[in-house]
PDB file of C-alpha atoms in Angstrom:
ATOM      1  CA  UNK A 437      76.190 -75.336 127.582  1.00  0.00           C
ATOM      2  CA  UNK A 438      74.764 -77.790 125.666  1.00  0.00           C
ATOM      3  CA  UNK A 439      76.149 -81.693 125.733  1.00  0.00           C
ATOM      4  CA  UNK A 440      74.738 -84.755 124.890  1.00  0.00           C
ATOM      5  CA  UNK A 441      76.115 -87.777 126.747  1.00  0.00           C
ATOM      6  CA  UNK A 442      76.164 -91.294 125.604  1.00  0.00           C
ATOM      7  CA  UNK A 443      76.694 -94.753 126.414  1.00  0.00           C
ATOM      8  CA  UNK A 444      79.915 -96.315 125.020  1.00  0.00           C
ATOM      9  CA  UNK A 445      80.238 -98.765 123.308  1.00  0.00           C
ATOM     10  CA  UNK A 446      80.601-101.030 121.238  1.00  0.00           C
ATOM     11  CA  UNK A 447      77.360-102.974 122.091  1.00  0.00           C
ATOM     12  CA  UNK A 448      77.523-106.472 121.035  1.00  0.00           C
ATOM     13  CA  UNK A 449      74.045-108.965 121.242  1.00  0.00           C
ATOM     14  CA  UNK A 450      72.596-111.991 120.015  1.00  0.00           C
ATOM     15  CA  UNK A 451      69.676-111.550 117.807  1.00  0.00           C
ATOM     16  CA  UNK A 452      66.226-111.717 119.770  1.00  0.00           C
ATOM     17  CA  UNK A 453      68.065-109.480 122.841  1.00  0.00           C
ATOM     18  CA  UNK A 454      66.864-106.636 124.237  1.00  0.00           C
ATOM     19  CA  UNK A 455      68.860-102.989 123.789  1.00  0.00           C
ATOM     20  CA  UNK A 456      69.420-100.130 126.033  1.00  0.00           C
ATOM     21  CA  UNK A 457      71.295 -97.713 124.693  1.00  0.00           C
ATOM     22  CA  UNK A 458      71.436 -94.725 127.587  1.00  0.00           C
ATOM     23  CA  UNK A 459      71.646 -91.084 126.795  1.00  0.00           C
ATOM     24  CA  UNK A 460      71.422 -88.066 128.691  1.00  0.00           C
ATOM     25  CA  UNK A 461      71.671 -84.454 128.372  1.00  0.00           C
ATOM     26  CA  UNK A 462      72.430 -81.134 129.595  1.00  0.00           C
ATOM     27  CA  UNK A 463      70.723 -77.824 127.895  1.00  0.00           C
ATOM     28  CA  UNK A 464      69.361 -74.800 128.484  1.00  0.00           C
ATOM     29  CA  UNK A 465      65.337 -74.103 128.096  1.00  0.00           C
ATOM     30  CA  UNK A 466      63.484 -77.381 126.300  1.00  0.00           C
ATOM     31  CA  UNK A 467      65.433 -79.117 124.216  1.00  0.00           C
ATOM     32  CA  UNK A 468      63.749 -81.495 121.048  1.00  0.00           C
ATOM     33  CA  UNK A 469      65.866 -85.261 121.163  1.00  0.00           C
ATOM     34  CA  UNK A 470      66.919 -87.392 118.627  1.00  0.00           C
ATOM     35  CA  UNK A 471      68.078 -90.433 118.035  1.00  0.00           C
ATOM     36  CA  UNK A 472      69.774 -90.960 114.598  1.00  0.00           C
ATOM     37  CA  UNK A 473      70.961 -94.182 113.232  1.00  0.00           C
ATOM     38  CA  UNK A 474      74.471 -94.657 110.555  1.00  0.00           C
ATOM     39  CA  UNK A 475      74.246 -98.080 108.447  1.00  0.00           C
ATOM     40  CA  UNK A 476      77.703 -98.901 107.617  1.00  0.00           C
ATOM     41  CA  UNK A 477      78.692 -96.721 104.492  1.00  0.00           C
ATOM     42  CA  UNK A 478      75.757 -94.415 104.798  1.00  0.00           C
ATOM     43  CA  UNK A 479      74.735 -91.264 106.453  1.00  0.00           C
ATOM     44  CA  UNK A 480      72.858 -90.003 109.027  1.00  0.00           C
ATOM     45  CA  UNK A 481      68.693 -90.957 109.271  1.00  0.00           C
ATOM     46  CA  UNK A 482      66.765 -89.892 111.302  1.00  0.00           C
ATOM     47  CA  UNK A 483      65.272 -92.934 113.741  1.00  0.00           C
ATOM     48  CA  UNK A 484      63.108 -91.042 116.225  1.00  0.00           C
ATOM     49  CA  UNK A 485      62.540 -87.844 118.330  1.00  0.00           C
ATOM     50  CA  UNK A 486      60.724 -86.396 120.732  1.00  0.00           C
ATOM     51  CA  UNK A 487      59.905 -82.384 121.628  1.00  0.00           C
ATOM     52  CA  UNK A 488      58.772 -82.229 124.658  1.00  0.00           C
ATOM     53  CA  UNK A 489      58.878 -84.229 128.079  1.00  0.00           C
ATOM     54  CA  UNK A 490      57.168 -87.537 128.621  1.00  0.00           C
ATOM     55  CA  UNK A 491      56.766 -87.501 124.686  1.00  0.00           C
ATOM     56  CA  UNK A 492      57.565 -91.637 123.898  1.00  0.00           C
ATOM     57  CA  UNK A 493      59.189 -91.271 119.832  1.00  0.00           C
ATOM     58  CA  UNK A 494      58.875 -94.549 118.298  1.00  0.00           C
ATOM     59  CA  UNK A 495      60.142 -96.323 114.909  1.00  0.00           C
ATOM     60  CA  UNK A 496      60.667-100.052 113.702  1.00  0.00           C
ATOM     61  CA  UNK A 497      60.511-101.105 116.981  1.00  0.00           C
ATOM     62  CA  UNK A 498      62.780 -98.519 118.514  1.00  0.00           C
ATOM     63  CA  UNK A 499      61.458 -96.631 121.316  1.00  0.00           C
ATOM     64  CA  UNK A 500      62.850 -93.589 123.826  1.00  0.00           C
ATOM     65  CA  UNK A 501      60.786 -91.010 126.298  1.00  0.00           C
ATOM     66  CA  UNK A 502      62.189 -87.581 127.036  1.00  0.00           C
ATOM     67  CA  UNK A 503      62.485 -88.116 131.202  1.00  0.00           C
ATOM     68  CA  UNK A 504      63.144 -83.968 132.234  1.00  0.00           C
ATOM     69  CA  UNK A 505      63.462 -85.003 135.563  1.00  0.00           C
ATOM     70  CA  UNK A 506      66.674 -87.593 134.656  1.00  0.00           C
ATOM     71  CA  UNK A 507      67.664 -85.415 131.778  1.00  0.00           C
ATOM     72  CA  UNK A 508      67.512 -88.982 130.045  1.00  0.00           C
ATOM     73  CA  UNK A 509      66.493 -90.138 126.489  1.00  0.00           C
ATOM     74  CA  UNK A 510      67.349 -93.960 126.388  1.00  0.00           C
ATOM     75  CA  UNK A 511      66.734 -96.191 123.255  1.00  0.00           C
ATOM     76  CA  UNK A 512      65.144 -99.474 123.818  1.00  0.00           C
ATOM     77  CA  UNK A 513      64.345-102.490 121.092  1.00  0.00           C
ATOM     78  CA  UNK A 514      62.696-105.734 122.585  1.00  0.00           C
ATOM     79  CA  UNK A 515      63.996-108.043 120.260  1.00  0.00           C
ATOM     80  CA  UNK A 516      67.207-106.873 118.039  1.00  0.00           C
ATOM     81  CA  UNK A 517      67.390-108.032 114.519  1.00  0.00           C
ATOM     82  CA  UNK A 518      71.083-108.372 112.815  1.00  0.00           C
ATOM     83  CA  UNK A 519      69.650-105.709 110.153  1.00  0.00           C
ATOM     84  CA  UNK A 520      69.899-102.974 113.124  1.00  0.00           C
ATOM     85  CA  UNK A 521      73.822-103.526 113.497  1.00  0.00           C
ATOM     86  CA  UNK A 522      74.695 -99.586 113.261  1.00  0.00           C
ATOM     87  CA  UNK A 523      75.709 -96.872 114.968  1.00  0.00           C
ATOM     88  CA  UNK A 524      73.027 -94.868 116.788  1.00  0.00           C
ATOM     89  CA  UNK A 525      73.640 -91.406 117.657  1.00  0.00           C
ATOM     90  CA  UNK A 526      71.664 -89.207 120.289  1.00  0.00           C
ATOM     91  CA  UNK A 527      70.893 -85.761 119.697  1.00  0.00           C
ATOM     92  CA  UNK A 528      69.278 -82.639 120.853  1.00  0.00           C
ATOM     93  CA  UNK A 529      68.564 -79.594 119.820  1.00  0.00           C
ATOM     94  CA  UNK A 530      67.348 -76.310 121.934  1.00  0.00           C
ATOM     95  CA  UNK A 531      64.908 -73.834 121.207  1.00  0.00           C
ATOM     96  CA  UNK A 532      66.471 -70.846 119.017  1.00  0.00           C
ATOM     97  CA  UNK A 533      69.327 -72.769 117.847  1.00  0.00           C
ATOM     98  CA  UNK A 534      70.429 -73.767 114.049  1.00  0.00           C
ATOM     99  CA  UNK A 535      71.953 -76.838 115.110  1.00  0.00           C
ATOM    100  CA  UNK A 536      71.808 -79.949 116.755  1.00  0.00           C
ATOM    101  CA  UNK A 537      74.552 -81.360 119.479  1.00  0.00           C
ATOM    102  CA  UNK A 538      75.326 -85.158 118.759  1.00  0.00           C
ATOM    103  CA  UNK A 539      76.207 -87.880 121.293  1.00  0.00           C
ATOM    104  CA  UNK A 540      79.763 -89.812 120.312  1.00  0.00           C
ATOM    105  CA  UNK A 541      77.749 -92.701 118.934  1.00  0.00           C
ATOM    106  CA  UNK A 542      77.615 -96.239 120.092  1.00  0.00           C
ATOM    107  CA  UNK A 543      77.809 -99.158 117.624  1.00  0.00           C
ATOM    108  CA  UNK A 544      75.703-102.333 117.781  1.00  0.00           C
ATOM    109  CA  UNK A 545      76.195-105.499 116.573  1.00  0.00           C
ATOM    110  CA  UNK A 546      73.643-108.407 116.613  1.00  0.00           C
ATOM    111  CA  UNK A 547      75.197-111.603 116.164  1.00  0.00           C
ATOM    112  CA  UNK A 548      72.977-114.530 114.938  1.00  0.00           C
TER     113      UNK A 548
ATOM    114  CA  UNK B 208      61.608 -84.942 104.126  1.00  0.00           C
ATOM    115  CA  UNK B 209      63.910 -82.818 101.815  1.00  0.00           C
ATOM    116  CA  UNK B 210      65.694 -85.689  99.587  1.00  0.00           C
ATOM    117  CA  UNK B 211      69.830 -84.918 100.017  1.00  0.00           C
ATOM    118  CA  UNK B 212      71.987 -85.534  97.252  1.00  0.00           C
ATOM    119  CA  UNK B 213      75.326 -85.303  97.886  1.00  0.00           C
ATOM    120  CA  UNK B 214      78.719 -85.981  95.677  1.00  0.00           C
ATOM    121  CA  UNK B 215      80.705 -87.110  95.273  1.00  0.00           C
ATOM    122  CA  UNK B 216      80.662 -89.679  97.817  1.00  0.00           C
ATOM    123  CA  UNK B 217      83.861 -90.703  97.912  1.00  0.00           C
ATOM    124  CA  UNK B 218      87.332 -89.742  96.810  1.00  0.00           C
ATOM    125  CA  UNK B 219      91.010 -90.308  97.159  1.00  0.00           C
ATOM    126  CA  UNK B 220      92.811 -86.971  96.596  1.00  0.00           C
ATOM    127  CA  UNK B 221      96.571 -85.915  96.763  1.00  0.00           C
ATOM    128  CA  UNK B 222      98.196 -84.140  99.736  1.00  0.00           C
ATOM    129  CA  UNK B 223      98.032 -80.505  98.897  1.00  0.00           C
ATOM    130  CA  UNK B 224      94.826 -80.460  96.063  1.00  0.00           C
ATOM    131  CA  UNK B 225      91.595 -79.036  97.126  1.00  0.00           C
ATOM    132  CA  UNK B 226      88.118 -80.671  97.001  1.00  0.00           C
ATOM    133  CA  UNK B 227      84.577 -79.730  96.595  1.00  0.00           C
ATOM    134  CA  UNK B 228      81.837 -80.997  97.741  1.00  0.00           C
ATOM    135  CA  UNK B 229      78.032 -80.905  96.228  1.00  0.00           C
ATOM    136  CA  UNK B 230      74.788 -80.837  98.089  1.00  0.00           C
ATOM    137  CA  UNK B 231      71.524 -80.652  96.549  1.00  0.00           C
ATOM    138  CA  UNK B 232      68.455 -80.476  98.399  1.00  0.00           C
ATOM    139  CA  UNK B 233      65.028 -81.174  96.343  1.00  0.00           C
ATOM    140  CA  UNK B 234      63.095 -78.317  97.563  1.00  0.00           C
ATOM    141  CA  UNK B 235      64.034 -75.118  99.035  1.00  0.00           C
ATOM    142  CA  UNK B 236      65.352 -75.356 102.418  1.00  0.00           C
ATOM    143  CA  UNK B 237      66.126 -72.665 105.741  1.00  0.00           C
ATOM    144  CA  UNK B 238      69.308 -73.804 106.923  1.00  0.00           C
ATOM    145  CA  UNK B 239      72.063 -75.969 105.559  1.00  0.00           C
ATOM    146  CA  UNK B 240      75.051 -76.930 107.177  1.00  0.00           C
ATOM    147  CA  UNK B 241      77.911 -79.208 106.857  1.00  0.00           C
ATOM    148  CA  UNK B 242      79.815 -81.561 109.339  1.00  0.00           C
ATOM    149  CA  UNK B 243      82.545 -83.706 109.369  1.00  0.00           C
ATOM    150  CA  UNK B 244      82.891 -86.981 111.366  1.00  0.00           C
ATOM    151  CA  UNK B 245      86.390 -87.882 111.840  1.00  0.00           C
ATOM    152  CA  UNK B 246      87.096 -92.107 111.850  1.00  0.00           C
ATOM    153  CA  UNK B 247      85.068 -93.400 114.512  1.00  0.00           C
ATOM    154  CA  UNK B 248      84.155 -90.076 116.218  1.00  0.00           C
ATOM    155  CA  UNK B 249      80.895 -88.170 116.513  1.00  0.00           C
ATOM    156  CA  UNK B 250      79.586 -85.329 114.372  1.00  0.00           C
ATOM    157  CA  UNK B 251      81.195 -82.122 114.595  1.00  0.00           C
ATOM    158  CA  UNK B 252      79.638 -78.962 112.626  1.00  0.00           C
ATOM    159  CA  UNK B 253      81.941 -77.181 110.592  1.00  0.00           C
ATOM    160  CA  UNK B 254      79.653 -74.304 109.404  1.00  0.00           C
ATOM    161  CA  UNK B 255      76.112 -73.074 108.574  1.00  0.00           C
ATOM    162  CA  UNK B 256      75.997 -72.013 105.237  1.00  0.00           C
ATOM    163  CA  UNK B 257      74.023 -68.881 104.628  1.00  0.00           C
ATOM    164  CA  UNK B 258      72.130 -68.284 101.727  1.00  0.00           C
ATOM    165  CA  UNK B 259      73.858 -64.963  99.584  1.00  0.00           C
ATOM    166  CA  UNK B 260      76.214 -64.314 102.293  1.00  0.00           C
ATOM    167  CA  UNK B 261      79.188 -65.643 104.361  1.00  0.00           C
ATOM    168  CA  UNK B 262      79.242 -69.151 105.792  1.00  0.00           C
ATOM    169  CA  UNK B 263      79.139 -68.884 109.809  1.00  0.00           C
ATOM    170  CA  UNK B 264      81.856 -70.980 111.076  1.00  0.00           C
ATOM    171  CA  UNK B 265      82.273 -72.819 114.337  1.00  0.00           C
ATOM    172  CA  UNK B 266      85.678 -72.526 116.555  1.00  0.00           C
ATOM    173  CA  UNK B 267      88.204 -74.125 114.835  1.00  0.00           C
ATOM    174  CA  UNK B 268      87.206 -73.885 111.256  1.00  0.00           C
ATOM    175  CA  UNK B 269      88.336 -71.183 109.055  1.00  0.00           C
ATOM    176  CA  UNK B 270      86.976 -70.120 105.950  1.00  0.00           C
ATOM    177  CA  UNK B 271      90.221 -70.175 104.235  1.00  0.00           C
ATOM    178  CA  UNK B 272      90.524 -73.885 104.835  1.00  0.00           C
ATOM    179  CA  UNK B 273      87.030 -74.567 104.152  1.00  0.00           C
ATOM    180  CA  UNK B 274      85.013 -71.889 101.815  1.00  0.00           C
ATOM    181  CA  UNK B 275      81.558 -72.679 101.780  1.00  0.00           C
ATOM    182  CA  UNK B 276      79.261 -71.388  98.988  1.00  0.00           C
ATOM    183  CA  UNK B 277      75.148 -70.825  99.074  1.00  0.00           C
ATOM    184  CA  UNK B 278      73.889 -69.246  96.235  1.00  0.00           C
ATOM    185  CA  UNK B 279      70.234 -70.037  97.098  1.00  0.00           C
ATOM    186  CA  UNK B 280      67.829 -72.111  99.185  1.00  0.00           C
ATOM    187  CA  UNK B 281      68.619 -75.724  97.440  1.00  0.00           C
ATOM    188  CA  UNK B 282      72.330 -76.291  96.945  1.00  0.00           C
ATOM    189  CA  UNK B 283      75.735 -75.739  98.562  1.00  0.00           C
ATOM    190  CA  UNK B 284      79.043 -76.496  98.440  1.00  0.00           C
ATOM    191  CA  UNK B 285      82.162 -77.227 100.673  1.00  0.00           C
ATOM    192  CA  UNK B 286      85.484 -77.024  99.611  1.00  0.00           C
ATOM    193  CA  UNK B 287      88.391 -78.632 101.600  1.00  0.00           C
ATOM    194  CA  UNK B 288      91.680 -76.487 100.544  1.00  0.00           C
ATOM    195  CA  UNK B 289      94.935 -77.432 100.599  1.00  0.00           C
ATOM    196  CA  UNK B 290      94.709 -80.964 101.738  1.00  0.00           C
ATOM    197  CA  UNK B 291      96.699 -82.846 104.548  1.00  0.00           C
ATOM    198  CA  UNK B 292      95.797 -86.526 105.808  1.00  0.00           C
ATOM    199  CA  UNK B 293      94.035 -85.386 108.830  1.00  0.00           C
ATOM    200  CA  UNK B 294      91.423 -84.001 106.772  1.00  0.00           C
ATOM    201  CA  UNK B 295      90.781 -87.358 106.020  1.00  0.00           C
ATOM    202  CA  UNK B 296      86.699 -87.485 107.503  1.00  0.00           C
ATOM    203  CA  UNK B 297      83.416 -88.050 106.249  1.00  0.00           C
ATOM    204  CA  UNK B 298      81.660 -84.783 105.427  1.00  0.00           C
ATOM    205  CA  UNK B 299      77.894 -84.589 105.626  1.00  0.00           C
ATOM    206  CA  UNK B 300      75.593 -82.034 104.185  1.00  0.00           C
ATOM    207  CA  UNK B 301      72.402 -81.468 106.463  1.00  0.00           C
ATOM    208  CA  UNK B 302      69.407 -79.144 106.259  1.00  0.00           C
ATOM    209  CA  UNK B 303      66.537 -78.189 108.866  1.00  0.00           C
ATOM    210  CA  UNK B 304      63.587 -76.419 107.944  1.00  0.00           C
ATOM    211  CA  UNK B 305      62.904 -74.694 111.138  1.00  0.00           C
ATOM    212  CA  UNK B 306      64.380 -74.166 114.102  1.00  0.00           C
ATOM    213  CA  UNK B 307      62.640 -76.808 116.159  1.00  0.00           C
ATOM    214  CA  UNK B 308      62.509 -79.207 113.623  1.00  0.00           C
ATOM    215  CA  UNK B 309      65.324 -82.859 112.915  1.00  0.00           C
ATOM    216  CA  UNK B 310      67.535 -82.485 110.388  1.00  0.00           C
ATOM    217  CA  UNK B 311      67.956 -84.218 107.838  1.00  0.00           C
ATOM    218  CA  UNK B 312      71.526 -85.398 105.969  1.00  0.00           C
ATOM    219  CA  UNK B 313      73.257 -86.383 103.062  1.00  0.00           C
ATOM    220  CA  UNK B 314      74.752 -89.688 102.483  1.00  0.00           C
ATOM    221  CA  UNK B 315      78.269 -88.144 103.168  1.00  0.00           C
ATOM    222  CA  UNK B 316      81.217 -87.839 101.229  1.00  0.00           C
ATOM    223  CA  UNK B 317      84.323 -90.083 102.647  1.00  0.00           C
ATOM    224  CA  UNK B 318      87.108 -88.595 101.680  1.00  0.00           C
ATOM    225  CA  UNK B 319      90.609 -89.820 102.414  1.00  0.00           C
ATOM    226  CA  UNK B 320      93.878 -87.967 101.641  1.00  0.00           C
ATOM    227  CA  UNK B 321      96.676 -89.735 100.289  1.00  0.00           C
TER     228      UNK B 321
END
């Protein structure tokens, strides 16, 4: 089946610290992978995506590389800001599927 | 990406009543979906809203409890019927315009049932 396993939170970091949120997946075929972010009181926003192996998605200083050999799509940022405080969701969709499969979400809090 | 407007953004409802949530997309889209996000949880797909036909429900969700309409390619509604406190959640509308594309979401409806 299709599933996403995401690093449990919450994660608390000081401003300018390095961030890694782990995400591994199980899927048939060749899925597309996504990271979504949910700021307090808001819906989900697409942060970045990768559609094939070795692709690197990047946006707003965040990066994630599609690693087929380790079935992973870890989210990284070199220097977090207070404004990055949010819940981050890893997700996948496989070819031919209508919907996305989401991980459990990781709450990040960045303190000044 | 399409702009998705969802309303109401939040509501507090009495148990036993029903609430209809509306989702409007500013362009025609192929697929529309409804998700539930229970407090502190991830997203669970309720159903796929099919244009001009009955919605396709996921396991654990039934039409009597969550009737869905999709009269055209830009609009859908989700009704939460005969509500109980366990229905308190965020309900999210989503759209995709192709099988291998990302999904976009409305801002969500935060429902509290008292």
